[in-house]
Coordinates of C-alpha atoms and ligand atoms in Angstrom, one line a residue:
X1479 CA 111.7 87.5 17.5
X1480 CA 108.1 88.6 17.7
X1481 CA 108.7 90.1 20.9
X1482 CA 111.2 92.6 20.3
X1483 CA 110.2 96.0 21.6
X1484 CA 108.1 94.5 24.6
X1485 CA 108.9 93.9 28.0
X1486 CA 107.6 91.5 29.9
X1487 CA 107.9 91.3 33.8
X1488 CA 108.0 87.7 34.6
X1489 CA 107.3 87.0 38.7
X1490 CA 109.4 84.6 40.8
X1491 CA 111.0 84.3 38.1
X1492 CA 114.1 82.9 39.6
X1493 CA 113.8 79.0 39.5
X1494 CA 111.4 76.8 38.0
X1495 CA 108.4 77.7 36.2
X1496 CA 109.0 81.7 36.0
X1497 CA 112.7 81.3 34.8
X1498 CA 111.6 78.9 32.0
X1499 CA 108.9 81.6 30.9
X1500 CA 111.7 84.6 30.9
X1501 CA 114.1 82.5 29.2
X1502 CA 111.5 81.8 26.0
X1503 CA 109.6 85.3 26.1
X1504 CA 113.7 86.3 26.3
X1505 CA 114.1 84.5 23.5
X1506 CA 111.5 85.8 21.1
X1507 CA 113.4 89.3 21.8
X1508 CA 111.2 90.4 24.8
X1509 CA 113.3 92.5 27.1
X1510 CA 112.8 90.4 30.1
X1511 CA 112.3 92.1 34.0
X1512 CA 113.8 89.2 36.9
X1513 CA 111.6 88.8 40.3
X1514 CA 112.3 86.6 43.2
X1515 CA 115.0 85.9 45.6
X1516 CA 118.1 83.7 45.3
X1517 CA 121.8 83.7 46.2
X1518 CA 123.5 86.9 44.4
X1519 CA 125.7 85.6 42.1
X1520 CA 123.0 83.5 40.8
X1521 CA 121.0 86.2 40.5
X1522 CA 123.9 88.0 38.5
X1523 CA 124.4 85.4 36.2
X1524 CA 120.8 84.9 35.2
X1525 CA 120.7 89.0 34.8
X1526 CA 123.4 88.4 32.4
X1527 CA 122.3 85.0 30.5
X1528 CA 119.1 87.5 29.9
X1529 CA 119.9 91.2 29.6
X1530 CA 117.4 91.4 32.1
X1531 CA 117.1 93.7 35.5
X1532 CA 115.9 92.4 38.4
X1533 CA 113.6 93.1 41.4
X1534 CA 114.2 91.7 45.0
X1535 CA 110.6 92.8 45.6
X1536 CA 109.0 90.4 48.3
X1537 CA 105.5 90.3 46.8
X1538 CA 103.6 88.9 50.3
X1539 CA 103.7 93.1 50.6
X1540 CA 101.8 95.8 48.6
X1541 CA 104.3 98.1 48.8
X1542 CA 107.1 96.4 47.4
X1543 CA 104.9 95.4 44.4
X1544 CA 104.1 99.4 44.0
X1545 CA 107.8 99.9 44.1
X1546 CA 108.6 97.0 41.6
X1547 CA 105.9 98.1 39.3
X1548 CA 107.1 101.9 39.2
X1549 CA 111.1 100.5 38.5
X1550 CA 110.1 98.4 35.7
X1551 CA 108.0 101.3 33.9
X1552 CA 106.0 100.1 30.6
X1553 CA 104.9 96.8 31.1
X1554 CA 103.3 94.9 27.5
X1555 CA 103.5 91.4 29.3
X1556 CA 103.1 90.0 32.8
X1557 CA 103.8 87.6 34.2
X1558 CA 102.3 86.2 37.7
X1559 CA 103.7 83.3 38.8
X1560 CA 105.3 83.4 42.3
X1561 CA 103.9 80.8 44.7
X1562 CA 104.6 79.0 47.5
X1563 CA 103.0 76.1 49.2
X1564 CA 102.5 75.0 52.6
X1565 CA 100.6 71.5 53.6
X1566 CA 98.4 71.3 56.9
X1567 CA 95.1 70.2 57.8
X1568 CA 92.8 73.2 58.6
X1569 CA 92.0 73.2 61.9
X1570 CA 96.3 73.3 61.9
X1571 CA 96.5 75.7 59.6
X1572 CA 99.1 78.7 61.1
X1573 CA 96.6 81.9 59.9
X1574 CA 100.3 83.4 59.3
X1575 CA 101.1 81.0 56.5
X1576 CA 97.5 81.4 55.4
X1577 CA 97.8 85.2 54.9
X1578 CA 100.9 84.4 53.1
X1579 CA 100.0 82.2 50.8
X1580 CA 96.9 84.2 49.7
X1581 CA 99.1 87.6 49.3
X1582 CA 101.3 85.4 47.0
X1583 CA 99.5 83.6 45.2
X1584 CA 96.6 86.0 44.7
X1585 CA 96.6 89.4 46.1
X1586 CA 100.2 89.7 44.2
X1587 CA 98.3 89.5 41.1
X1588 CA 95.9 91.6 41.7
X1589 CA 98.4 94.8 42.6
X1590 CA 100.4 93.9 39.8
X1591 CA 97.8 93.7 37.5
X1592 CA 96.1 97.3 38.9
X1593 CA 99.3 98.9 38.0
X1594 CA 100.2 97.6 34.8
X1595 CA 96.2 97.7 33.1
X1596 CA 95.8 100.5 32.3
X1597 CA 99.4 101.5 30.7
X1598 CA 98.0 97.8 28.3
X1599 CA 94.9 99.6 27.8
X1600 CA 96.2 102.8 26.8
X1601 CA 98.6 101.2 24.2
X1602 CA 96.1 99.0 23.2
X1603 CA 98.3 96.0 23.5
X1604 CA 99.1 93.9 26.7
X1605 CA 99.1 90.2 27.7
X1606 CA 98.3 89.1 30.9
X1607 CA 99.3 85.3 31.9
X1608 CA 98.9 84.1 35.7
X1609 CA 100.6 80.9 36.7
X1610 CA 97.5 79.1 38.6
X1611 CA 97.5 75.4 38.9
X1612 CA 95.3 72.1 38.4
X1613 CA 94.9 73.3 42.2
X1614 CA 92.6 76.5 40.6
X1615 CA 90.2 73.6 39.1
X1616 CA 90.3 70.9 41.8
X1617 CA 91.6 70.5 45.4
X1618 CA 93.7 68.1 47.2
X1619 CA 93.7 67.9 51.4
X1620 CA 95.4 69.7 53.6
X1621 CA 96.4 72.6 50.5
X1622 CA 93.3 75.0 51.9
X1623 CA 95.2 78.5 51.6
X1624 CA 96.6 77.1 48.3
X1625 CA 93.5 76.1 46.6
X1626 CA 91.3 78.8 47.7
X1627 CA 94.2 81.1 46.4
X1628 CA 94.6 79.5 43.0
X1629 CA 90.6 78.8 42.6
X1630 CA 91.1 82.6 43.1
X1631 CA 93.2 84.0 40.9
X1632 CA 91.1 81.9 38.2
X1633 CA 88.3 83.9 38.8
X1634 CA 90.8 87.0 38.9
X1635 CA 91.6 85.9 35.5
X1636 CA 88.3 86.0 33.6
X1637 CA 87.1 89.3 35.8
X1638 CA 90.2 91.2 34.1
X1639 CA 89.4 89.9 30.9
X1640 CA 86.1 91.0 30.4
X1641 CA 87.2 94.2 31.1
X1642 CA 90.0 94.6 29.3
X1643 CA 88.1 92.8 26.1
X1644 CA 88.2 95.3 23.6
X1645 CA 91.4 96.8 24.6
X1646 CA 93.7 94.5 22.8
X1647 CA 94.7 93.1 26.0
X1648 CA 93.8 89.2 27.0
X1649 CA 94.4 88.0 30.7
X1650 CA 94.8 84.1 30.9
X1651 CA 95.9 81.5 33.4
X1652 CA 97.8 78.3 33.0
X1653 CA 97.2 75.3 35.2
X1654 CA 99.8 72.9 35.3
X1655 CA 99.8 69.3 37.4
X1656 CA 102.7 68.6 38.8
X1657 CA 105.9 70.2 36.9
X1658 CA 109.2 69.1 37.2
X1659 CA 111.0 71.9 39.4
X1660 CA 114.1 71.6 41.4
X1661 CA 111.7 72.7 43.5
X1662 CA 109.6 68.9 43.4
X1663 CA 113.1 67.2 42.5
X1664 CA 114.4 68.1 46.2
X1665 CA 111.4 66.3 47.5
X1666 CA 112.2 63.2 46.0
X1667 CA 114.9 62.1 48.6
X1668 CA 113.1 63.2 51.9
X1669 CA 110.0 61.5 50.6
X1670 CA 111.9 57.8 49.7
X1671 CA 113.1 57.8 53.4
X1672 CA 109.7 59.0 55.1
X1673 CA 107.9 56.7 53.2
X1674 CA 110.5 54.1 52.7
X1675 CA 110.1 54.1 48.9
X1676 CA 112.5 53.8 46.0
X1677 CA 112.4 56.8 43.7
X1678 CA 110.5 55.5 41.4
X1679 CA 107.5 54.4 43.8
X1680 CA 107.9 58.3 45.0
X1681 CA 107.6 59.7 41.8
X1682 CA 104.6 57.5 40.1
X1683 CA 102.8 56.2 43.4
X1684 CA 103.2 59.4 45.4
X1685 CA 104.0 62.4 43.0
X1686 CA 102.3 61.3 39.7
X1687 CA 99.7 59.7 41.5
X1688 CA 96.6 62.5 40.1
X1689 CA 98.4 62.4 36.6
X1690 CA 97.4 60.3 34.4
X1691 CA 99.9 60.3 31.8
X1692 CA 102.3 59.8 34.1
X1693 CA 105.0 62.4 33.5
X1694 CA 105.8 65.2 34.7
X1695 CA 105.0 68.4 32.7
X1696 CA 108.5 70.6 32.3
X1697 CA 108.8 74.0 32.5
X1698 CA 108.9 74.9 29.0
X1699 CA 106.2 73.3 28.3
X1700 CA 104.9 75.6 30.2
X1701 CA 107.3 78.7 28.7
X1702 CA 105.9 77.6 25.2
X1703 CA 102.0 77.8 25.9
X1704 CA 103.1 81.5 27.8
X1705 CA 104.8 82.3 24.7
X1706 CA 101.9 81.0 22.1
X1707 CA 99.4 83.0 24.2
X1708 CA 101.3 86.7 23.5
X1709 CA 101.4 86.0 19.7
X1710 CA 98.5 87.9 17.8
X1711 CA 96.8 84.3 17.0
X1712 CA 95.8 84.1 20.6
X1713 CA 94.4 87.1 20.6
X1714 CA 91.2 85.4 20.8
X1715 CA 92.1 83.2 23.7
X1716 CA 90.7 85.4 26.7
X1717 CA 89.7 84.6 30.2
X1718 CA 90.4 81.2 29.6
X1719 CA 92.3 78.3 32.4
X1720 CA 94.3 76.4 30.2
X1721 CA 94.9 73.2 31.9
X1722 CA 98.5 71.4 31.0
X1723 CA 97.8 68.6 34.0
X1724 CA 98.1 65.1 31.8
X1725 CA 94.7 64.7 31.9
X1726 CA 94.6 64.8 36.0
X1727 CA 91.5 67.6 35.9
X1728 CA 89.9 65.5 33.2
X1729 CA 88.7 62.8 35.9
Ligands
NAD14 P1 109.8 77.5 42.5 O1 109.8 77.4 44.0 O2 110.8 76.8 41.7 O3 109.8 79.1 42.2 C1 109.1 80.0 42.9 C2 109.6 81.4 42.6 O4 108.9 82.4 43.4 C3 111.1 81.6 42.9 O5 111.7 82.5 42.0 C4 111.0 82.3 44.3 O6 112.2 83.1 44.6 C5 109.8 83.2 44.1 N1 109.2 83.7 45.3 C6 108.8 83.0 46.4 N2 108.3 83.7 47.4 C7 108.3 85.0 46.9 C8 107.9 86.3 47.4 N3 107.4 86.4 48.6 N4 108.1 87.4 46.6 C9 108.7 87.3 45.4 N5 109.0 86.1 44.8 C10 108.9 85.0 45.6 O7 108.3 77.1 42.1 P2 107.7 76.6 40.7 O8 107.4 75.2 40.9 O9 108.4 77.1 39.6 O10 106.3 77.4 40.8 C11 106.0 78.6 40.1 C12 104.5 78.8 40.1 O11 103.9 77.7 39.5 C13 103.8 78.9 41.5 O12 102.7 79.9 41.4 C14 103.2 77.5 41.7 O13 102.1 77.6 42.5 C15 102.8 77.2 40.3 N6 102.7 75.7 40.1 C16 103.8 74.9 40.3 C17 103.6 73.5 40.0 C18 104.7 72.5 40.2 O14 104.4 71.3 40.2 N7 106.0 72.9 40.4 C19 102.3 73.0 39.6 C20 101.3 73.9 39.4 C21 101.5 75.3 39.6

């Protein structure tokens, strides 16, 4: 219970990836603040599985985050990992869905973390971890507004941290590969019929295809390397991308 007495503010942390990391910083005592959207009583029974509050805040606008930020108060450890996706050539691109995705995936980061710096600063204790993507270090077609947002937010990453150095605050990103969500489950089944595939073929030929381990990652492997980067032994670990991909950005 390392964490007790912190709170950490985990984003779109409803499903997936950001529920996995507020279930193990939970865990370690961490008094845990919800974000993202969902039906109610799902929402409810999370709240209660964590002792946590939640925010509805849409983070696509700046003054939601300012409003999220002010309602959660002290902030030791956040969490920026809401993200959406949205596949088109770029010449096809709707510039609606790109100004989306980059206030999502990156701009979201940066108001959260401009609000909650300098209360980390002033205690002299913070952790910073954004959810980026093997999508920060490489790119795939047709993922423009994606890729430029995540090769983004890694650069957001190691800017923070140098400034936050000798404050006892580190700011890191994790990049997974592909990460079994219900998110890329619920893919599966459109995917065999487009392609007339049996699940199998969809999940190594199509899914698995850049990863060359062949698995997916979960999400707690993901929650474990969020949880090993607050502990004081990672203090050290600063600005860094830590790829969890299976070897994908290794080609
Ligand atoms: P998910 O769809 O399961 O979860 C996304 C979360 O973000 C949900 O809680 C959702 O409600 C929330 N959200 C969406 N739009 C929002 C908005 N406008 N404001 C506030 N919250 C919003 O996705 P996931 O697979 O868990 O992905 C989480 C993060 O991990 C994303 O940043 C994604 O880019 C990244 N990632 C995912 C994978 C993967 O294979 N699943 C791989 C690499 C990186």
């Amino acid at each position: 219970m390392f964490l007790a007495g912190k709170r950490a503010l985990v984003t779109g942390s409803t499903s997936g990836i950001g529920l996995a990391i507020a279930r193990a910083l939970r865990a370690e005592g961490a008094e845990v603040v919800l974000n993202g959207f969902g039906a109610a009583e799902e929402i409810a029974a999370l709240r209660d599985e964590l002792g946590a509050s939640h925010s509805a805040a849409d983070l696509t606008d700046p003054a939601a985050i300012e409003a999220m930020m002010a309602a959660a108060g002290q902030v030791d450890i956040l969490v920026n990992n809401a993200g959406m996706q949205h596949v088109a050539p770029v010449d096809e691109f709707p510039p609606a869905k790109w100004d989306q995705i980059i206030a999502l995936n990156l701009s979201a980061a940066f108001h959260t973390m401009r609000l909650a710096l300098p209360g980390m600063r002033a205690r002299g204790w913070g952790r910073v971890i954004n959810t980026a993507s093997a999508h920060s270090l490489v790119a795939s077609p047709f993922k423009s507004a994606y890729v430029a947002a995540k090769h983004g937010i890694a650069g957001l990453t190691k800017a923070a941290a140098l400034e936050v150095a000798q404050h006892g605050v580190t700011v890191n990103a994790i990049s997974p590969g592909y990460v079994w969500t219900p998110l890329v489950e619920n893919q599966i089944p459109d995917t065999m019929t487009a392609r007339g595939l049996t699940r199998e073929q969809v999940i190594n030929d199509v899914l698995l295809a850049k990863q060359p381990t062949k698995s997916f990652v979960q999400p707690e492997d993901v929650a474990a390397l969020a949880v090993f980067l607050c502990r004081e032994e990672a203090r050290n670990v600063n600005g860094a991308n830590w790829s969890m991909d299976g070897g994908w950005t290794a080609e």
